[in-house]
Amino acid sequence: MRLTTLLITLTLFSACREKQSRNLQLQEQTVTGDRVEVIYFHGKQRCMTCKSIEAQTKELLTGSLAEAVKTGQIVYRTVDISDKEGEKIADRYEVTWSSLFVNRWKDGQEQRNNMTEFAFSKATSDPEGFKAGLKEKIEILMK
């Protein structure tokens, strides 16, 4: 079972070969204080699923969670792991391909939550389920 999951995950990530069409960012700033940080890591070329993860995440953050983003309770960052600065951040998270993290920052301490497997399993096959699960995780971490 574990080998099957690994093979499926590697297959999905190796399929990320389409060129990136745009690089929109909700926020790209350094923020301090208590917050939930949503980080989407990507390379220069992305597959349909990778693009869907980013699009669905942005849709959620600009929709029902827009007020929390506006007030800084939620910070969204995209990190291109193919450039030098992005590579440094990716190294800290031990990321080598498209990934989604939802992290809680409280009193200067980071609690990391790797949502990559969940994102790849839901973003294209069940976009509403993906957004609902991501929203639930964010709201839990905001408490």
PDB file of C-alpha atoms in Angstrom:
ATOM      1  CA  MET A   1       0.000   0.000   0.000  1.00  0.00           C
ATOM      2  CA  ARG A   2       2.753   2.405   0.950  1.00  0.00           C
ATOM      3  CA  LEU A   3       4.645   1.623  -2.253  1.00  0.00           C
ATOM      4  CA  THR A   4       1.499   2.177  -4.317  1.00  0.00           C
ATOM      5  CA  THR A   5       0.903   5.561  -2.685  1.00  0.00           C
ATOM      6  CA  LEU A   6       4.513   6.539  -3.320  1.00  0.00           C
ATOM      7  CA  LEU A   7       4.313   5.481  -6.968  1.00  0.00           C
ATOM      8  CA  ILE A   8       1.067   7.388  -7.512  1.00  0.00           C
ATOM      9  CA  THR A   9       2.494  10.495  -5.863  1.00  0.00           C
ATOM     10  CA  LEU A  10       5.693  10.323  -7.917  1.00  0.00           C
ATOM     11  CA  THR A  11       3.692   9.813 -11.101  1.00  0.00           C
ATOM     12  CA  LEU A  12       1.561  12.867 -10.360  1.00  0.00           C
ATOM     13  CA  PHE A  13       4.565  15.022  -9.620  1.00  0.00           C
ATOM     14  CA  SER A  14       6.519  13.850 -12.650  1.00  0.00           C
ATOM     15  CA  ALA A  15       3.537  14.792 -14.824  1.00  0.00           C
ATOM     16  CA  CYS A  16       4.080  18.449 -13.922  1.00  0.00           C
ATOM     17  CA  ARG A  17       5.625  19.395 -17.246  1.00  0.00           C
ATOM     18  CA  GLU A  18       3.321  22.026 -18.764  1.00  0.00           C
ATOM     19  CA  LYS A  19       4.608  25.562 -18.924  1.00  0.00           C
ATOM     20  CA  GLN A  20       3.304  28.006 -16.353  1.00  0.00           C
ATOM     21  CA  SER A  21       0.883  30.448 -17.971  1.00  0.00           C
ATOM     22  CA  ARG A  22       0.837  33.088 -15.243  1.00  0.00           C
ATOM     23  CA  ASN A  23       2.073  33.818 -11.772  1.00  0.00           C
ATOM     24  CA  LEU A  24      -0.592  35.656  -9.810  1.00  0.00           C
ATOM     25  CA  GLN A  25      -0.029  36.196  -6.137  1.00  0.00           C
ATOM     26  CA  LEU A  26      -2.503  37.274  -3.474  1.00  0.00           C
ATOM     27  CA  GLN A  27       0.210  38.445  -1.097  1.00  0.00           C
ATOM     28  CA  GLU A  28       3.955  38.272  -1.271  1.00  0.00           C
ATOM     29  CA  GLN A  29       5.260  39.960   1.799  1.00  0.00           C
ATOM     30  CA  THR A  30       6.988  39.203   5.034  1.00  0.00           C
ATOM     31  CA  VAL A  31       4.452  39.181   7.834  1.00  0.00           C
ATOM     32  CA  THR A  32       5.098  38.803  11.521  1.00  0.00           C
ATOM     33  CA  GLY A  33       2.705  37.953  14.302  1.00  0.00           C
ATOM     34  CA  ASP A  34       0.134  35.211  14.696  1.00  0.00           C
ATOM     35  CA  ARG A  35      -1.290  34.044  11.383  1.00  0.00           C
ATOM     36  CA  VAL A  36      -2.039  31.118   9.117  1.00  0.00           C
ATOM     37  CA  GLU A  37       0.335  30.948   6.180  1.00  0.00           C
ATOM     38  CA  VAL A  38      -0.667  29.112   3.010  1.00  0.00           C
ATOM     39  CA  ILE A  39       2.350  28.341   0.828  1.00  0.00           C
ATOM     40  CA  TYR A  40       2.080  26.884  -2.664  1.00  0.00           C
ATOM     41  CA  PHE A  41       5.421  25.623  -4.023  1.00  0.00           C
ATOM     42  CA  HIS A  42       5.834  25.089  -7.770  1.00  0.00           C
ATOM     43  CA  GLY A  43       8.430  24.766 -10.490  1.00  0.00           C
ATOM     44  CA  LYS A  44       8.532  26.468 -13.884  1.00  0.00           C
ATOM     45  CA  GLN A  45       6.446  23.781 -15.534  1.00  0.00           C
ATOM     46  CA  ARG A  46       3.224  22.525 -14.006  1.00  0.00           C
ATOM     47  CA  CYS A  47       0.647  19.873 -14.827  1.00  0.00           C
ATOM     48  CA  MET A  48      -3.116  20.328 -14.829  1.00  0.00           C
ATOM     49  CA  THR A  49      -3.377  19.179 -11.199  1.00  0.00           C
ATOM     50  CA  CYS A  50      -0.673  21.608 -10.060  1.00  0.00           C
ATOM     51  CA  LYS A  51      -2.478  24.482 -11.769  1.00  0.00           C
ATOM     52  CA  SER A  52      -5.772  23.367 -10.243  1.00  0.00           C
ATOM     53  CA  ILE A  53      -4.309  23.346  -6.724  1.00  0.00           C
ATOM     54  CA  GLU A  54      -3.173  26.947  -7.152  1.00  0.00           C
ATOM     55  CA  ALA A  55      -6.427  28.084  -8.779  1.00  0.00           C
ATOM     56  CA  GLN A  56      -8.688  26.420  -6.194  1.00  0.00           C
ATOM     57  CA  THR A  57      -6.571  27.763  -3.318  1.00  0.00           C
ATOM     58  CA  LYS A  58      -6.731  31.308  -4.703  1.00  0.00           C
ATOM     59  CA  GLU A  59     -10.468  30.979  -5.296  1.00  0.00           C
ATOM     60  CA  LEU A  60     -10.986  30.020  -1.652  1.00  0.00           C
ATOM     61  CA  LEU A  61      -8.741  32.803  -0.332  1.00  0.00           C
ATOM     62  CA  THR A  62     -10.287  35.514  -2.509  1.00  0.00           C
ATOM     63  CA  GLY A  63     -13.804  34.250  -1.814  1.00  0.00           C
ATOM     64  CA  SER A  64     -15.045  33.102   1.559  1.00  0.00           C
ATOM     65  CA  LEU A  65     -11.738  33.788   3.361  1.00  0.00           C
ATOM     66  CA  ALA A  66     -11.023  37.172   1.742  1.00  0.00           C
ATOM     67  CA  GLU A  67     -11.616  39.180   4.919  1.00  0.00           C
ATOM     68  CA  ALA A  68      -9.092  37.100   6.876  1.00  0.00           C
ATOM     69  CA  VAL A  69      -6.560  37.588   4.057  1.00  0.00           C
ATOM     70  CA  LYS A  70      -7.242  41.327   4.035  1.00  0.00           C
ATOM     71  CA  THR A  71      -6.653  41.623   7.793  1.00  0.00           C
ATOM     72  CA  GLY A  72      -3.479  39.513   7.688  1.00  0.00           C
ATOM     73  CA  GLN A  73      -4.902  36.559   9.617  1.00  0.00           C
ATOM     74  CA  ILE A  74      -4.149  34.496   6.513  1.00  0.00           C
ATOM     75  CA  VAL A  75      -1.089  35.061   4.344  1.00  0.00           C
ATOM     76  CA  TYR A  76      -0.740  33.408   0.942  1.00  0.00           C
ATOM     77  CA  ARG A  77       2.601  32.894  -0.782  1.00  0.00           C
ATOM     78  CA  THR A  78       3.622  31.196  -3.980  1.00  0.00           C
ATOM     79  CA  VAL A  79       7.195  29.986  -4.144  1.00  0.00           C
ATOM     80  CA  ASP A  80       8.869  29.128  -7.440  1.00  0.00           C
ATOM     81  CA  ILE A  81      11.343  26.426  -6.442  1.00  0.00           C
ATOM     82  CA  SER A  82      13.247  26.834  -9.716  1.00  0.00           C
ATOM     83  CA  ASP A  83      14.706  30.229  -8.762  1.00  0.00           C
ATOM     84  CA  LYS A  84      17.461  30.782  -6.188  1.00  0.00           C
ATOM     85  CA  GLU A  85      15.334  32.469  -3.513  1.00  0.00           C
ATOM     86  CA  GLY A  86      12.540  29.927  -3.903  1.00  0.00           C
ATOM     87  CA  GLU A  87      15.045  27.092  -3.746  1.00  0.00           C
ATOM     88  CA  LYS A  88      16.243  28.296  -0.332  1.00  0.00           C
ATOM     89  CA  ILE A  89      12.678  28.313   1.013  1.00  0.00           C
ATOM     90  CA  ALA A  90      11.981  24.909  -0.547  1.00  0.00           C
ATOM     91  CA  ASP A  91      15.078  23.505   1.162  1.00  0.00           C
ATOM     92  CA  ARG A  92      13.771  24.639   4.558  1.00  0.00           C
ATOM     93  CA  TYR A  93      10.521  22.763   3.890  1.00  0.00           C
ATOM     94  CA  GLU A  94      12.284  19.806   2.227  1.00  0.00           C
ATOM     95  CA  VAL A  95      10.222  20.378  -0.926  1.00  0.00           C
ATOM     96  CA  THR A  96      11.421  19.181  -4.329  1.00  0.00           C
ATOM     97  CA  TRP A  97       8.225  19.531  -6.405  1.00  0.00           C
ATOM     98  CA  SER A  98       4.793  21.131  -6.290  1.00  0.00           C
ATOM     99  CA  SER A  99       3.545  21.179  -2.710  1.00  0.00           C
ATOM    100  CA  LEU A 100       0.957  22.872  -0.516  1.00  0.00           C
ATOM    101  CA  PHE A 101       1.583  23.770   3.112  1.00  0.00           C
ATOM    102  CA  VAL A 102      -0.825  25.371   5.585  1.00  0.00           C
ATOM    103  CA  ASN A 103       1.127  26.580   8.593  1.00  0.00           C
ATOM    104  CA  ARG A 104       0.128  28.120  11.895  1.00  0.00           C
ATOM    105  CA  TRP A 105       2.363  30.840  13.307  1.00  0.00           C
ATOM    106  CA  LYS A 106       1.773  31.565  16.986  1.00  0.00           C
ATOM    107  CA  ASP A 107       4.159  33.384  19.308  1.00  0.00           C
ATOM    108  CA  GLY A 108       6.924  33.095  16.711  1.00  0.00           C
ATOM    109  CA  GLN A 109       6.593  29.307  16.453  1.00  0.00           C
ATOM    110  CA  GLU A 110       5.636  27.602  13.199  1.00  0.00           C
ATOM    111  CA  GLN A 111       3.417  24.510  13.083  1.00  0.00           C
ATOM    112  CA  ARG A 112       3.765  23.002   9.595  1.00  0.00           C
ATOM    113  CA  ASN A 113       0.989  21.071   7.891  1.00  0.00           C
ATOM    114  CA  ASN A 114       1.861  19.399   4.600  1.00  0.00           C
ATOM    115  CA  MET A 115      -1.375  19.280   2.594  1.00  0.00           C
ATOM    116  CA  THR A 116       0.254  18.083  -0.643  1.00  0.00           C
ATOM    117  CA  GLU A 117      -1.142  14.554  -0.730  1.00  0.00           C
ATOM    118  CA  PHE A 118      -4.634  15.839   0.099  1.00  0.00           C
ATOM    119  CA  ALA A 119      -4.326  18.554  -2.571  1.00  0.00           C
ATOM    120  CA  PHE A 120      -3.255  16.159  -5.316  1.00  0.00           C
ATOM    121  CA  SER A 121      -6.007  13.700  -4.425  1.00  0.00           C
ATOM    122  CA  LYS A 122      -8.813  16.293  -4.535  1.00  0.00           C
ATOM    123  CA  ALA A 123      -7.943  19.411  -6.575  1.00  0.00           C
ATOM    124  CA  THR A 124      -9.038  18.110  -9.983  1.00  0.00           C
ATOM    125  CA  SER A 125     -11.320  15.212  -9.076  1.00  0.00           C
ATOM    126  CA  ASP A 126     -13.277  17.020  -6.333  1.00  0.00           C
ATOM    127  CA  PRO A 127     -12.566  20.787  -6.358  1.00  0.00           C
ATOM    128  CA  GLU A 128     -15.365  21.576  -3.903  1.00  0.00           C
ATOM    129  CA  GLY A 129     -14.124  18.864  -1.547  1.00  0.00           C
ATOM    130  CA  PHE A 130     -10.607  20.257  -1.869  1.00  0.00           C
ATOM    131  CA  LYS A 131     -11.734  23.790  -1.011  1.00  0.00           C
ATOM    132  CA  ALA A 132     -13.898  22.534   1.871  1.00  0.00           C
ATOM    133  CA  GLY A 133     -11.034  20.500   3.351  1.00  0.00           C
ATOM    134  CA  LEU A 134      -8.548  23.334   2.921  1.00  0.00           C
ATOM    135  CA  LYS A 135     -10.967  25.836   4.466  1.00  0.00           C
ATOM    136  CA  GLU A 136     -11.602  23.510   7.405  1.00  0.00           C
ATOM    137  CA  LYS A 137      -7.861  23.153   8.048  1.00  0.00           C
ATOM    138  CA  ILE A 138      -7.298  26.913   7.825  1.00  0.00           C
ATOM    139  CA  GLU A 139     -10.201  27.669  10.176  1.00  0.00           C
ATOM    140  CA  ILE A 140      -8.956  25.133  12.739  1.00  0.00           C
ATOM    141  CA  LEU A 141      -5.511  26.729  12.660  1.00  0.00           C
ATOM    142  CA  MET A 142      -6.969  30.238  13.005  1.00  0.00           C
ATOM    143  CA  LYS A 143      -8.455  29.397  16.427  1.00  0.00           C
TER     144      LYS A 143
END
